[in-house]
Amino acid sequence: MGHTLKHQKSLLTRVRRIKGQAASLETALESGEECLKVLQQVAAVRGAVNGLMAELLEGHIKEHLMNESATEAERTQDLEEIVSVIRSYLK
């Protein structure tokens, strides 16, 4: 069982929180809320996405990079893939 399935409930809770925060951000923009409130909403969405990313990264690293049955080549490939994802995320 993959780590995303093991932690599906927690991950879905995070995704639903992000959806709610994004909807609140959209509402704030549509209703002409003041800039500070919109910025706070953006910060909340960003924090929630960062939390989701951290949880997924941790699970991936633990399951794939610390897998003792994986070959050195498999671990190297997994490492290169995760580095690529992190670089994309940080752009």
Coordinates of N, CA and C in Angstrom, one line a residue:
M1 N 0.9 -1.2 0.0 CA 0.0 0.0 0.0 C 0.9 1.2 0.0
G2 N 0.6 2.2 -0.9 CA 1.4 3.4 -1.0 C 1.1 4.3 0.2
H3 N 2.1 5.2 0.4 CA 2.0 6.1 1.5 C 0.8 7.1 1.4
T4 N 0.4 7.4 0.1 CA -0.8 8.3 0.0 C -2.0 7.6 0.4
L5 N -2.1 6.3 0.2 CA -3.3 5.5 0.6 C -3.3 5.3 2.1
K6 N -2.1 5.1 2.7 CA -2.1 5.0 4.1 C -2.5 6.2 4.9
H7 N -2.2 7.4 4.3 CA -2.5 8.6 4.9 C -3.6 9.4 4.2
Q8 N -4.5 8.7 3.5 CA -5.5 9.3 2.6 C -6.4 10.2 3.4
K9 N -6.9 9.8 4.5 CA -7.8 10.6 5.3 C -7.2 12.0 5.7
S10 N -6.0 11.9 6.2 CA -5.2 13.2 6.5 C -5.0 14.1 5.3
L11 N -4.6 13.4 4.2 CA -4.3 14.2 3.0 C -5.6 14.8 2.4
L12 N -6.6 14.1 2.4 CA -7.9 14.6 1.9 C -8.4 15.8 2.8
T13 N -8.2 15.6 4.1 CA -8.6 16.7 5.0 C -7.8 18.0 4.7
R14 N -6.5 17.8 4.4 CA -5.7 19.0 4.0 C -6.2 19.6 2.7
V15 N -6.5 18.7 1.7 CA -7.0 19.2 0.4 C -8.3 20.0 0.5
R16 N -9.2 19.4 1.4 CA -10.5 20.1 1.6 C -10.3 21.4 2.3
R17 N -9.3 21.5 3.2 CA -9.1 22.8 3.8 C -8.5 23.8 2.8
I18 N -7.7 23.4 1.9 CA -7.2 24.2 0.8 C -8.3 24.7 0.0
K19 N -9.2 23.8 -0.4 CA -10.4 24.2 -1.2 C -11.2 25.3 -0.5
G20 N -11.4 25.1 0.7 CA -12.2 26.1 1.5 C -11.5 27.4 1.6
Q21 N -10.2 27.4 1.8 CA -9.5 28.6 1.9 C -9.4 29.3 0.5
A22 N -9.3 28.5 -0.6 CA -9.3 29.1 -1.9 C -10.7 29.7 -2.2
A23 N -11.7 29.1 -1.8 CA -13.1 29.6 -2.0 C -13.2 30.9 -1.2
S24 N -12.7 31.0 0.0 CA -12.8 32.2 0.8 C -12.0 33.3 0.1
L25 N -10.9 33.0 -0.5 CA -10.0 34.0 -1.2 C -10.8 34.5 -2.4
E26 N -11.4 33.6 -3.1 CA -12.2 34.0 -4.3 C -13.4 35.0 -3.9
T27 N -14.0 34.6 -2.8 CA -15.1 35.4 -2.3 C -14.6 36.8 -1.8
A28 N -13.5 36.8 -1.2 CA -12.9 38.1 -0.7 C -12.6 39.0 -1.9
L29 N -12.1 38.4 -3.0 CA -11.8 39.2 -4.2 C -13.0 39.7 -4.9
E30 N -14.0 38.8 -5.0 CA -15.3 39.2 -5.6 C -16.0 40.3 -4.9
S31 N -15.9 40.2 -3.6 CA -16.7 41.2 -2.8 C -15.9 42.5 -2.5
G32 N -14.7 42.6 -3.1 CA -13.9 43.8 -2.9 C -13.3 44.0 -1.5
E33 N -13.0 42.9 -0.8 CA -12.4 43.0 0.5 C -11.1 43.9 0.4
E34 N -10.8 44.5 1.6 CA -9.5 45.3 1.6 C -8.3 44.4 1.4
C35 N -7.3 45.0 0.9 CA -6.1 44.3 0.5 C -5.5 43.4 1.6
L36 N -5.5 43.9 2.8 CA -4.9 43.1 3.9 C -5.6 41.8 4.1
K37 N -6.9 41.8 4.0 CA -7.7 40.6 4.2 C -7.4 39.6 3.1
V38 N -7.3 40.1 1.9 CA -6.9 39.3 0.7 C -5.6 38.7 0.9
L39 N -4.6 39.5 1.4 CA -3.3 39.0 1.6 C -3.2 37.9 2.7
Q40 N -4.1 38.1 3.7 CA -4.2 37.1 4.8 C -4.7 35.7 4.2
Q41 N -5.7 35.8 3.3 CA -6.3 34.6 2.7 C -5.2 33.9 1.8
V42 N -4.4 34.7 1.1 CA -3.4 34.1 0.3 C -2.4 33.4 1.2
A43 N -2.0 34.1 2.3 CA -1.0 33.4 3.2 C -1.6 32.1 3.8
A44 N -2.9 32.1 4.1 CA -3.5 30.9 4.6 C -3.5 29.8 3.6
V45 N -3.8 30.1 2.3 CA -3.7 29.1 1.3 C -2.3 28.6 1.1
R46 N -1.4 29.5 1.1 CA 0.0 29.1 0.9 C 0.5 28.2 2.1
G47 N 0.1 28.5 3.3 CA 0.5 27.7 4.4 C -0.1 26.3 4.3
A48 N -1.4 26.2 3.9 CA -2.0 24.9 3.8 C -1.4 24.1 2.7
V49 N -1.0 24.7 1.6 CA -0.4 23.9 0.5 C 1.0 23.5 0.9
N50 N 1.7 24.3 1.7 CA 3.0 24.0 2.2 C 2.9 22.8 3.1
G51 N 1.9 22.8 4.0 CA 1.7 21.7 4.9 C 1.4 20.4 4.2
L52 N 0.6 20.4 3.1 CA 0.3 19.3 2.3 C 1.6 18.8 1.6
M53 N 2.3 19.7 1.1 CA 3.6 19.3 0.4 C 4.5 18.6 1.4
A54 N 4.7 19.2 2.6 CA 5.6 18.6 3.6 C 5.1 17.2 4.0
E55 N 3.8 17.0 4.1 CA 3.4 15.7 4.5 C 3.6 14.6 3.4
L56 N 3.4 15.1 2.2 CA 3.6 14.2 1.0 C 5.1 13.9 0.9
L57 N 5.9 14.9 1.0 CA 7.4 14.7 0.9 C 7.9 13.7 1.9
E58 N 7.4 13.9 3.1 CA 7.9 13.1 4.2 C 7.5 11.6 4.0
G59 N 6.3 11.4 3.6 CA 5.8 10.0 3.3 C 6.6 9.4 2.1
H60 N 6.8 10.2 1.1 CA 7.6 9.7 -0.1 C 9.0 9.3 0.3
I61 N 9.7 10.2 1.0 CA 11.1 10.0 1.4 C 11.2 8.7 2.3
K62 N 10.3 8.6 3.2 CA 10.3 7.5 4.1 C 10.0 6.2 3.4
E63 N 9.1 6.2 2.5 CA 8.7 5.0 1.8 C 9.7 4.6 0.7
H64 N 10.2 5.6 -0.1 CA 11.0 5.3 -1.3 C 12.5 5.3 -1.0
L65 N 12.9 6.4 -0.4 CA 14.4 6.6 -0.2 C 14.9 5.8 1.0
M66 N 14.1 5.4 1.9 CA 14.6 4.6 3.0 C 14.2 3.1 2.9
N67 N 13.7 2.8 1.7 CA 13.4 1.4 1.5 C 14.6 0.5 1.3
E68 N 14.8 -0.3 2.3 CA 16.1 -1.2 2.2 C 16.1 -2.2 1.1
S69 N 14.9 -2.6 0.6 CA 14.8 -3.6 -0.4 C 15.1 -3.0 -1.8
A70 N 15.1 -1.6 -1.9 CA 15.4 -1.0 -3.2 C 16.9 -1.1 -3.5
T71 N 17.1 -1.2 -4.8 CA 18.5 -1.2 -5.2 C 19.1 0.3 -5.1
E72 N 20.4 0.4 -5.2 CA 21.0 1.7 -5.2 C 20.6 2.5 -6.4
A73 N 20.4 1.9 -7.5 CA 20.0 2.5 -8.8 C 18.5 3.1 -8.6
E74 N 17.7 2.3 -7.9 CA 16.3 2.7 -7.7 C 16.3 3.9 -6.7
R75 N 17.1 3.8 -5.7 CA 17.1 4.9 -4.8 C 17.6 6.2 -5.4
T76 N 18.6 6.0 -6.3 CA 19.2 7.2 -7.0 C 18.1 7.8 -7.9
Q77 N 17.4 7.0 -8.6 CA 16.3 7.5 -9.5 C 15.3 8.2 -8.7
D78 N 14.8 7.6 -7.6 CA 13.8 8.2 -6.7 C 14.3 9.5 -6.2
L79 N 15.6 9.6 -5.8 CA 16.1 10.9 -5.3 C 16.1 11.9 -6.4
E80 N 16.5 11.6 -7.6 CA 16.5 12.5 -8.7 C 15.1 13.0 -9.0
E81 N 14.1 12.1 -8.9 CA 12.7 12.5 -9.2 C 12.2 13.5 -8.1
I82 N 12.5 13.2 -6.8 CA 12.0 14.0 -5.7 C 12.7 15.4 -5.8
V83 N 14.0 15.4 -6.1 CA 14.7 16.7 -6.3 C 14.1 17.5 -7.4
S84 N 13.7 16.9 -8.5 CA 13.0 17.6 -9.6 C 11.7 18.2 -9.1
V85 N 10.9 17.4 -8.3 CA 9.6 17.9 -7.8 C 9.8 19.1 -6.9
I86 N 10.8 19.0 -6.0 CA 11.1 20.1 -5.1 C 11.5 21.3 -5.8
R87 N 12.4 21.2 -6.8 CA 12.8 22.4 -7.6 C 11.6 23.0 -8.3
S88 N 10.7 22.2 -8.8 CA 9.5 22.8 -9.5 C 8.6 23.5 -8.5
Y89 N 8.5 22.9 -7.3 CA 7.7 23.5 -6.2 C 8.3 24.8 -5.8
L90 N 9.6 25.0 -5.7 CA 10.2 26.2 -5.2 C 10.3 27.3 -6.2
K91 N 10.0 27.0 -7.5 CA 10.0 28.1 -8.5 C 9.0 29.2 -8.2

